[in-house]
Amino acid sequence: MTLIDRTAYPRFKQYPSAKELTEFYTPTLEEIKLVKSRVRSHEGLLCFIVMLKSFQRLGYFPHLDNVPTTITKHLRSSLKLREGVKAIPTERQRRNYQQAIRDYLGVKPYDRAAQKLIAVVVSSAATVKDHPADLINIAIEELVKERY
């Protein structure tokens, strides 16, 4: 079985440095305007920005429980929100925020067309590569290139 560490599948660092928090997770004014135009509550604001910054960094929407606490605290502080504000969206909010983030970033959701694309790309690559991690990396690279 291939270890996830051997693939290009992005994951959070459990303890990002202060420099990484500032560089990768500090929202821009444009992002703050976008979020404020879409949500009405402090909880919604935090949820949306955590989802946006996570997606920008990873290329997929992680479960919010998997976002390191240091990242959520940094974003809460960046938005000047109280400590008690939590990032726990309803299912409806989660779907709406995901769609708004995809629209903002110009990214398509993973669907049947993406599955077919991967099947073709991996089948072709399998003629010259046989290690599962190599094939997974090729699939990920193609999805990123095609804006999935």
Short mmCIF file of C-alpha atoms in Angstrom, two decimals:
data_model
loop_
_atom_site.label_atom_id
_atom_site.label_comp_id
_atom_site.label_asym_id
_atom_site.label_seq_id
_atom_site.Cartn_x
_atom_site.Cartn_y
_atom_site.Cartn_z
CA MET A 1 0.00 0.00 0.00
CA THR A 2 1.27 3.47 -0.87
CA LEU A 3 1.87 5.87 2.00
CA ILE A 4 0.17 9.26 1.72
CA ASP A 5 3.60 10.81 2.47
CA ARG A 6 4.85 9.60 -0.93
CA THR A 7 2.12 11.39 -2.86
CA ALA A 8 1.60 15.03 -3.78
CA TYR A 9 -1.69 15.03 -1.85
CA PRO A 10 -1.46 18.22 0.22
CA ARG A 11 -2.01 18.21 3.98
CA PHE A 12 -1.82 20.74 6.78
CA LYS A 13 1.28 21.10 8.89
CA GLN A 14 0.13 20.43 12.42
CA TYR A 15 2.16 23.37 13.75
CA PRO A 16 2.70 26.01 11.07
CA SER A 17 5.26 28.71 11.83
CA ALA A 18 4.33 32.35 12.39
CA LYS A 19 5.75 33.11 8.95
CA GLU A 20 3.57 30.42 7.32
CA LEU A 21 0.48 31.67 9.16
CA THR A 22 1.12 35.21 7.92
CA GLU A 23 2.08 34.19 4.39
CA PHE A 24 -0.56 31.54 3.67
CA TYR A 25 -3.44 32.14 6.07
CA THR A 26 -3.81 35.89 6.51
CA PRO A 27 -6.86 37.03 4.52
CA THR A 28 -6.49 39.86 2.03
CA LEU A 29 -8.81 42.85 1.98
CA GLU A 30 -10.43 41.46 -1.19
CA GLU A 31 -11.08 38.13 0.53
CA ILE A 32 -12.54 39.84 3.59
CA LYS A 33 -14.86 41.88 1.35
CA LEU A 34 -15.97 38.70 -0.45
CA VAL A 35 -16.69 36.91 2.80
CA LYS A 36 -18.52 39.84 4.37
CA SER A 37 -20.70 40.13 1.26
CA ARG A 38 -21.76 36.48 1.63
CA VAL A 39 -22.34 36.00 5.38
CA ARG A 40 -24.25 37.70 8.15
CA SER A 41 -22.86 36.24 11.37
CA HIS A 42 -19.47 36.12 13.07
CA GLU A 43 -19.60 32.31 12.98
CA GLY A 44 -20.34 32.38 9.25
CA LEU A 45 -17.48 34.82 8.70
CA LEU A 46 -15.02 32.54 10.48
CA CYS A 47 -16.34 29.38 8.77
CA PHE A 48 -16.14 30.91 5.30
CA ILE A 49 -12.64 32.32 5.74
CA VAL A 50 -11.33 29.06 7.26
CA MET A 51 -12.79 27.15 4.29
CA LEU A 52 -11.39 29.66 1.78
CA LYS A 53 -7.86 29.75 3.18
CA SER A 54 -7.82 25.96 3.64
CA PHE A 55 -8.96 25.40 0.06
CA GLN A 56 -6.38 27.87 -1.28
CA ARG A 57 -3.63 26.03 0.57
CA LEU A 58 -4.74 22.42 0.00
CA GLY A 59 -6.82 22.46 -3.18
CA TYR A 60 -9.70 20.65 -1.47
CA PHE A 61 -12.13 21.28 1.37
CA PRO A 62 -10.98 19.50 4.52
CA HIS A 63 -13.38 18.76 7.35
CA LEU A 64 -13.13 21.80 9.60
CA ASP A 65 -12.23 19.56 12.56
CA ASN A 66 -9.01 18.72 10.68
CA VAL A 67 -7.89 22.35 10.40
CA PRO A 68 -5.16 22.89 12.98
CA THR A 69 -6.26 25.05 15.91
CA THR A 70 -3.38 27.47 15.30
CA ILE A 71 -4.76 28.27 11.84
CA THR A 72 -8.29 28.84 13.12
CA LYS A 73 -6.96 31.03 15.97
CA HIS A 74 -4.86 33.04 13.50
CA LEU A 75 -7.86 33.62 11.25
CA ARG A 76 -10.10 34.51 14.21
CA SER A 77 -7.47 37.04 15.33
CA SER A 78 -7.03 38.41 11.78
CA LEU A 79 -10.77 39.08 11.62
CA LYS A 80 -10.81 40.53 15.16
CA LEU A 81 -13.41 38.01 16.34
CA ARG A 82 -13.99 36.96 19.95
CA GLU A 83 -12.44 33.74 21.27
CA GLY A 84 -15.88 32.13 21.60
CA VAL A 85 -16.66 32.36 17.86
CA LYS A 86 -16.54 28.84 16.41
CA ALA A 87 -16.14 27.60 12.82
CA ILE A 88 -19.00 25.10 12.70
CA PRO A 89 -21.16 25.55 9.57
CA THR A 90 -24.50 23.92 8.93
CA GLU A 91 -24.63 21.53 5.97
CA ARG A 92 -26.40 24.20 3.92
CA GLN A 93 -23.80 26.84 4.80
CA ARG A 94 -20.99 24.43 3.96
CA ARG A 95 -22.42 23.75 0.47
CA ASN A 96 -23.08 27.44 -0.17
CA TYR A 97 -19.62 28.49 0.99
CA GLN A 98 -17.98 25.77 -1.09
CA GLN A 99 -19.79 26.93 -4.21
CA ALA A 100 -18.96 30.58 -3.55
CA ILE A 101 -15.28 29.68 -3.03
CA ARG A 102 -15.17 27.61 -6.23
CA ASP A 103 -16.76 30.49 -8.16
CA TYR A 104 -14.33 33.01 -6.66
CA LEU A 105 -11.29 30.86 -7.47
CA GLY A 106 -12.55 29.52 -10.82
CA VAL A 107 -12.41 25.87 -9.75
CA LYS A 108 -14.77 23.08 -10.84
CA PRO A 109 -16.07 20.46 -8.39
CA TYR A 110 -14.78 16.91 -8.77
CA ASP A 111 -17.36 15.08 -10.90
CA ARG A 112 -17.78 12.29 -13.48
CA ALA A 113 -15.86 14.25 -16.09
CA ALA A 114 -12.93 14.49 -13.67
CA GLN A 115 -13.17 10.75 -13.00
CA LYS A 116 -13.02 10.02 -16.73
CA LEU A 117 -10.08 12.40 -17.13
CA ILE A 118 -8.16 10.63 -14.37
CA ALA A 119 -8.95 7.20 -15.83
CA VAL A 120 -7.49 8.23 -19.19
CA VAL A 121 -4.44 9.96 -17.72
CA VAL A 122 -3.61 7.17 -15.28
CA SER A 123 -4.15 4.46 -17.91
CA SER A 124 -1.74 6.23 -20.22
CA ALA A 125 0.82 6.81 -17.47
CA ALA A 126 0.60 3.17 -16.32
CA THR A 127 2.32 2.09 -19.52
CA VAL A 128 5.54 3.75 -18.32
CA LYS A 129 5.13 3.97 -14.53
CA ASP A 130 4.01 1.30 -12.14
CA HIS A 131 4.42 2.71 -8.64
CA PRO A 132 1.05 3.73 -7.16
CA ALA A 133 2.46 6.97 -5.69
CA ASP A 134 3.64 8.04 -9.15
CA LEU A 135 0.21 7.38 -10.64
CA ILE A 136 -1.53 9.23 -7.79
CA ASN A 137 0.78 12.22 -8.29
CA ILE A 138 0.06 12.26 -12.03
CA ALA A 139 -3.69 12.21 -11.34
CA ILE A 140 -3.42 15.05 -8.81
CA GLU A 141 -1.29 17.15 -11.16
CA GLU A 142 -3.80 16.70 -13.98
CA LEU A 143 -6.74 17.67 -11.74
CA VAL A 144 -4.92 20.81 -10.62
CA LYS A 145 -4.00 21.69 -14.21
CA GLU A 146 -7.64 21.31 -15.30
CA ARG A 147 -8.86 23.43 -12.33
CA TYR A 148 -10.67 20.67 -10.41
#
